[in-house]
Amino acid sequence: MPVHIDIDELVDRARDGQQRAIARLISLVEDAHPQLREVAKALTPYTGNAQIVGLTGPPGVGKSTSTSVLLSALRKEGKRVGVLAIDPSSPFSGGALLGDRIRMTEHATDSGVFIRSMATRGHLGGLAWATPQAVRVLDAAGFDVVLIETVGVGQSEVDVVKLADTTVVLLAPGMGDGIQAAKAGVLEIADVFVVNKADRHGADTTVHDLKQMISFGRKEIRGKSWRQPIVRTVASRGEGVVDVVRALDEHRAWLDENGELARRRVKRAVSEVEAIALHRLRSELGHLRGGEELTALAQRVVDRDLDPYSAADTLVTDLTR
């Protein structure tokens, strides 16, 4: 039986900036600790202040390096920054392969920075399943900005938009699949485009292609449009990072002015509540009469004695009794 934890005391220590307390809270989230409900309840009153920024894009565009230099730029402005670096899972331990945290070792001793690698554990969409609650931990702990760096994503893996106030999509010249990804979904979620490795041949072509696509996909809120800026960077040299910070500030101001920030956060809460409810329902389905009822209904469908909709109606009726 797990040892009972004083959650209120742990949250107080996290809000005082104690790194070990923050790490402990995130571990409780990742492990789906029996006191997870208590953790969420204790954190909620302190949330809603951090700027949540998602960084995503195809593999190889330099997300980790870009995250690191952006972190440095934000720290120069005096902002406390939390980073959730979503890594692929180890095939042996199931834990995160800590490539991103290794690249950010220069920030390891900075008390105004917290970096956590999180394993996807097979979860699709570029994020770990526990990412939403981990964001809640960092928000409640008083970080001004939370950066979420996804794993390398493809055309449909755009879950970060459900969490971020501002989504930054990184692309690089010479990566044809990067532009294809932008056409097939990533373009639609981007608030800011960053063309990294802009010193390489083909950067002008990449920027030109993006401008053409943006002209067909301008976002409008109550008649006021946000035209996604395209920022050129060379993250390995820190070039262009000031322009990225400026773009983030401008987008945050636009969100506030048009009420879009509040709408995005409501949608985020809808997704979170829905996910928790569905998880609970799946759990109850598995426990319904020891899981035997679902199997029995499925057998009746296979035997053509019952159609699947009627079987589902029966299951739902039993769940709500």
XYZ file of C-alpha atoms in Angstrom:
321
model
C 0.000 0.000 0.000
C 1.501 3.402 -1.019
C 2.646 5.688 1.800
C 0.259 8.606 2.349
C 1.751 11.932 1.221
C 0.964 15.360 2.659
C -0.036 16.947 -0.660
C -0.716 20.439 0.722
C 2.755 20.575 2.270
C 4.303 19.327 -0.984
C 2.467 21.977 -3.021
C 3.572 24.702 -0.583
C 7.200 23.647 -1.037
C 6.783 23.602 -4.828
C 5.367 27.132 -4.721
C 8.424 28.172 -2.712
C 10.521 27.063 -5.679
C 11.885 23.844 -4.205
C 12.914 21.784 -7.212
C 12.616 18.439 -5.445
C 9.005 19.157 -4.503
C 8.158 20.108 -8.114
C 9.827 16.939 -9.382
C 7.952 14.854 -6.812
C 4.591 16.269 -7.880
C 5.301 15.507 -11.533
C 6.352 11.975 -10.594
C 3.035 11.483 -8.786
C 1.273 12.601 -11.965
C 3.295 10.324 -14.230
C 2.769 7.331 -11.948
C -0.996 7.955 -11.656
C -0.572 7.917 -7.874
C -3.685 7.078 -5.817
C -3.591 10.669 -4.487
C -3.626 12.167 -7.999
C -7.122 13.588 -7.499
C -5.890 15.303 -4.312
C -2.879 16.700 -6.204
C -5.093 18.241 -8.910
C -7.418 19.777 -6.313
C -4.520 21.335 -4.388
C -2.870 22.775 -7.524
C -5.948 24.242 -9.230
C -6.288 27.499 -7.206
C -2.755 28.518 -8.194
C -2.993 27.870 -11.945
C -3.848 30.067 -14.931
C -0.922 32.498 -14.797
C 1.820 30.857 -16.880
C 2.230 31.422 -20.610
C 2.161 27.963 -22.195
C 4.267 27.695 -25.355
C 4.422 24.545 -27.471
C 7.362 23.851 -29.782
C 6.802 21.200 -32.402
C 7.880 20.128 -35.852
C 9.359 17.241 -37.832
C 12.420 15.356 -36.538
C 15.773 16.990 -37.185
C 14.715 20.640 -37.275
C 16.587 21.528 -34.081
C 13.777 21.649 -31.517
C 16.014 20.885 -28.538
C 18.615 23.489 -29.459
C 15.881 26.032 -30.184
C 14.239 25.305 -26.831
C 17.546 25.798 -25.037
C 18.333 29.174 -26.625
C 14.746 30.355 -26.154
C 15.036 29.378 -22.496
C 18.210 31.474 -22.202
C 16.524 34.482 -23.816
C 13.525 34.273 -21.482
C 15.804 34.002 -18.450
C 17.598 37.190 -19.547
C 14.210 38.900 -19.268
C 13.971 37.667 -15.675
C 11.242 35.112 -16.327
C 11.091 31.795 -14.489
C 10.820 29.020 -17.056
C 9.663 25.424 -16.831
C 10.436 22.977 -19.634
C 8.703 19.697 -20.405
C 10.803 17.874 -22.986
C 8.811 14.961 -24.354
C 11.148 12.147 -25.342
C 10.590 8.746 -26.950
C 10.344 5.914 -24.459
C 13.195 3.536 -23.797
C 12.289 0.092 -25.172
C 13.878 -1.415 -22.053
C 12.749 0.682 -19.072
C 9.805 2.557 -20.563
C 11.373 5.802 -19.299
C 12.399 8.854 -21.294
C 15.541 8.830 -23.410
C 17.087 11.947 -21.931
C 18.507 13.541 -25.082
C 16.782 16.870 -24.543
C 17.851 17.259 -20.924
C 21.451 16.442 -21.858
C 21.397 19.305 -24.376
C 20.165 21.739 -21.702
C 22.799 21.021 -19.048
C 23.908 24.684 -19.054
C 20.660 25.510 -17.215
C 20.951 22.717 -14.657
C 22.107 24.931 -11.783
C 19.689 27.796 -12.457
C 17.059 27.929 -9.700
C 14.748 29.855 -12.049
C 14.588 26.923 -14.447
C 13.008 23.501 -14.129
C 13.534 20.897 -16.866
C 11.791 17.554 -16.985
C 12.041 14.849 -19.629
C 8.837 12.858 -19.963
C 8.436 9.564 -21.791
C 5.663 9.185 -24.352
C 5.147 5.590 -23.122
C 3.523 4.747 -26.435
C 1.156 7.731 -26.401
C 0.711 9.173 -29.891
C 0.416 12.858 -30.760
C 3.905 13.993 -29.760
C 3.129 14.276 -26.026
C 3.132 12.064 -22.954
C -0.274 11.205 -21.486
C 0.633 13.001 -18.230
C 1.702 16.245 -19.921
C -1.492 18.234 -19.107
C -1.156 17.592 -15.369
C 2.605 18.252 -15.485
C 1.837 21.643 -17.057
C -0.557 22.257 -14.166
C 2.252 21.529 -11.685
C 4.646 24.027 -13.288
C 1.912 26.654 -13.640
C 0.973 26.338 -9.968
C 4.654 26.435 -8.972
C 4.827 29.992 -10.285
C 6.726 29.667 -13.541
C 6.097 32.585 -15.889
C 6.534 30.505 -19.030
C 6.152 26.766 -19.603
C 7.814 25.419 -22.746
C 6.538 22.090 -24.083
C 8.907 20.498 -26.582
C 7.270 17.611 -28.421
C 8.932 14.595 -29.953
C 9.405 14.784 -33.710
C 5.898 14.859 -35.137
C 4.312 13.886 -38.414
C 1.279 15.202 -40.238
C -1.431 14.335 -37.731
C 0.439 14.371 -34.418
C -0.573 17.821 -33.238
C -1.786 17.267 -29.668
C 0.311 20.179 -28.410
C -2.285 22.639 -29.730
C -4.696 21.329 -27.074
C -2.299 22.489 -24.350
C -0.471 25.562 -25.618
C -1.521 29.198 -25.616
C 0.943 29.698 -28.474
C 2.165 26.949 -30.777
C 5.515 27.372 -32.503
C 6.142 25.148 -35.522
C 9.782 24.687 -36.478
C 10.863 23.785 -40.000
C 14.237 23.669 -41.711
C 15.411 24.094 -45.308
C 16.099 20.996 -47.304
C 13.351 19.023 -45.593
C 10.602 18.473 -48.123
C 8.582 16.449 -45.642
C 8.575 19.458 -43.329
C 6.549 21.530 -45.759
C 4.283 18.558 -46.452
C 3.656 18.289 -42.708
C 2.763 21.967 -42.632
C 0.275 21.468 -45.464
C -1.408 18.520 -43.781
C -2.246 19.814 -40.340
C 0.752 21.482 -38.741
C 0.044 24.653 -40.744
C -3.367 24.853 -39.140
C -2.053 24.761 -35.569
C 0.915 27.128 -36.002
C 0.748 30.561 -34.393
C 4.406 31.256 -35.143
C 6.630 29.633 -37.752
C 10.360 29.337 -37.146
C 12.648 28.404 -40.019
C 15.713 27.132 -38.196
C 19.114 26.496 -39.790
C 18.351 29.561 -41.908
C 22.009 29.830 -42.931
C 21.572 26.753 -45.114
C 20.833 26.671 -48.808
C 17.104 26.568 -49.460
C 16.022 28.768 -46.540
C 14.590 31.408 -48.881
C 12.554 28.744 -50.679
C 11.176 27.405 -47.389
C 10.143 30.907 -46.279
C 8.563 31.588 -49.688
C 6.555 28.356 -49.562
C 5.321 29.152 -46.070
C 4.260 32.650 -47.070
C 2.207 31.217 -49.902
C 0.466 28.749 -47.603
C -0.167 31.354 -44.914
C -1.903 33.578 -47.446
C -4.581 30.886 -47.769
C -4.920 30.149 -44.076
C -5.098 33.420 -42.157
C -6.695 33.082 -38.726
C -9.494 35.505 -37.934
C -11.148 36.220 -34.598
C -14.087 38.611 -34.749
C -12.711 40.198 -37.896
C -9.233 40.709 -36.458
C -6.738 38.441 -38.134
C -3.511 36.965 -36.838
C -1.030 36.434 -39.633
C 1.522 33.906 -38.488
C 4.988 35.474 -38.545
C 7.896 33.563 -40.034
C 11.083 33.940 -38.017
C 14.476 32.862 -39.318
C 16.877 31.434 -36.751
C 20.204 29.703 -36.464
C 19.654 28.209 -33.041
C 23.138 26.704 -32.798
C 24.501 30.284 -32.784
C 21.608 31.900 -30.947
C 20.681 33.973 -33.984
C 17.079 35.115 -34.325
C 15.966 34.054 -30.839
C 15.130 37.667 -29.871
C 12.732 37.776 -32.818
C 11.072 34.563 -31.602
C 10.527 36.071 -28.142
C 9.062 39.192 -29.757
C 6.676 37.064 -31.827
C 5.560 35.184 -28.690
C 4.895 38.475 -26.879
C 2.938 39.865 -29.824
C 0.814 36.734 -30.087
C 0.073 36.753 -26.343
C -1.063 40.385 -26.626
C -3.302 39.481 -29.581
C -4.818 36.590 -27.656
C -5.616 38.872 -24.722
C -7.054 41.655 -26.856
C -9.433 39.391 -28.746
C -10.523 37.108 -25.922
C -8.956 34.158 -27.708
C -6.772 33.226 -24.723
C -9.833 32.591 -22.572
C -11.491 30.574 -25.348
C -8.400 28.418 -25.860
C -8.160 27.695 -22.169
C -11.802 26.662 -22.003
C -11.190 24.257 -24.897
C -8.131 22.946 -23.044
C -10.216 22.309 -19.934
C -12.892 20.567 -22.048
C -10.266 18.185 -23.452
C -8.808 17.521 -20.004
C -12.148 16.850 -18.318
C -13.272 14.676 -21.228
C -10.068 12.615 -21.096
C -10.443 12.037 -17.340
C -14.116 11.072 -17.731
C -13.346 8.647 -20.568
C -10.526 7.082 -18.560
C -12.896 6.568 -15.647
C -15.570 5.057 -17.889
C -13.069 2.647 -19.427
C -11.998 1.618 -15.961
C -15.594 1.008 -14.919
C -16.205 -0.984 -18.090
C -13.356 -3.275 -17.170
C -14.759 -3.821 -13.705
C -18.390 -4.290 -14.736
C -19.251 -7.743 -13.399
C -15.586 -8.628 -13.552
C -15.404 -7.663 -17.233
C -17.635 -10.573 -18.139
C -20.626 -8.545 -19.311
C -18.733 -6.793 -22.091
C -17.348 -10.127 -23.306
C -20.824 -11.676 -23.216
C -22.313 -8.792 -25.217
C -19.471 -9.002 -27.722
C -20.146 -12.725 -28.158
C -23.818 -11.964 -28.883
C -22.729 -9.479 -31.562
C -20.451 -12.105 -33.118
C -23.308 -14.610 -33.009
C -25.527 -12.033 -34.785
C -27.969 -12.241 -31.906
C -27.468 -8.528 -31.172
C -26.316 -5.514 -33.178
C -23.379 -3.471 -31.768
C -25.493 -0.364 -31.071
C -27.978 -2.333 -28.982
C -25.094 -3.969 -27.152
C -23.627 -0.555 -26.399
C -27.027 0.673 -25.159
C -27.189 -2.264 -22.764
C -23.683 -1.569 -21.492
C -24.354 2.142 -20.941
C -27.608 1.349 -19.117
C -25.783 -0.984 -16.767
C -23.041 1.592 -16.169
C -25.514 4.312 -15.181
C -27.508 2.162 -12.764
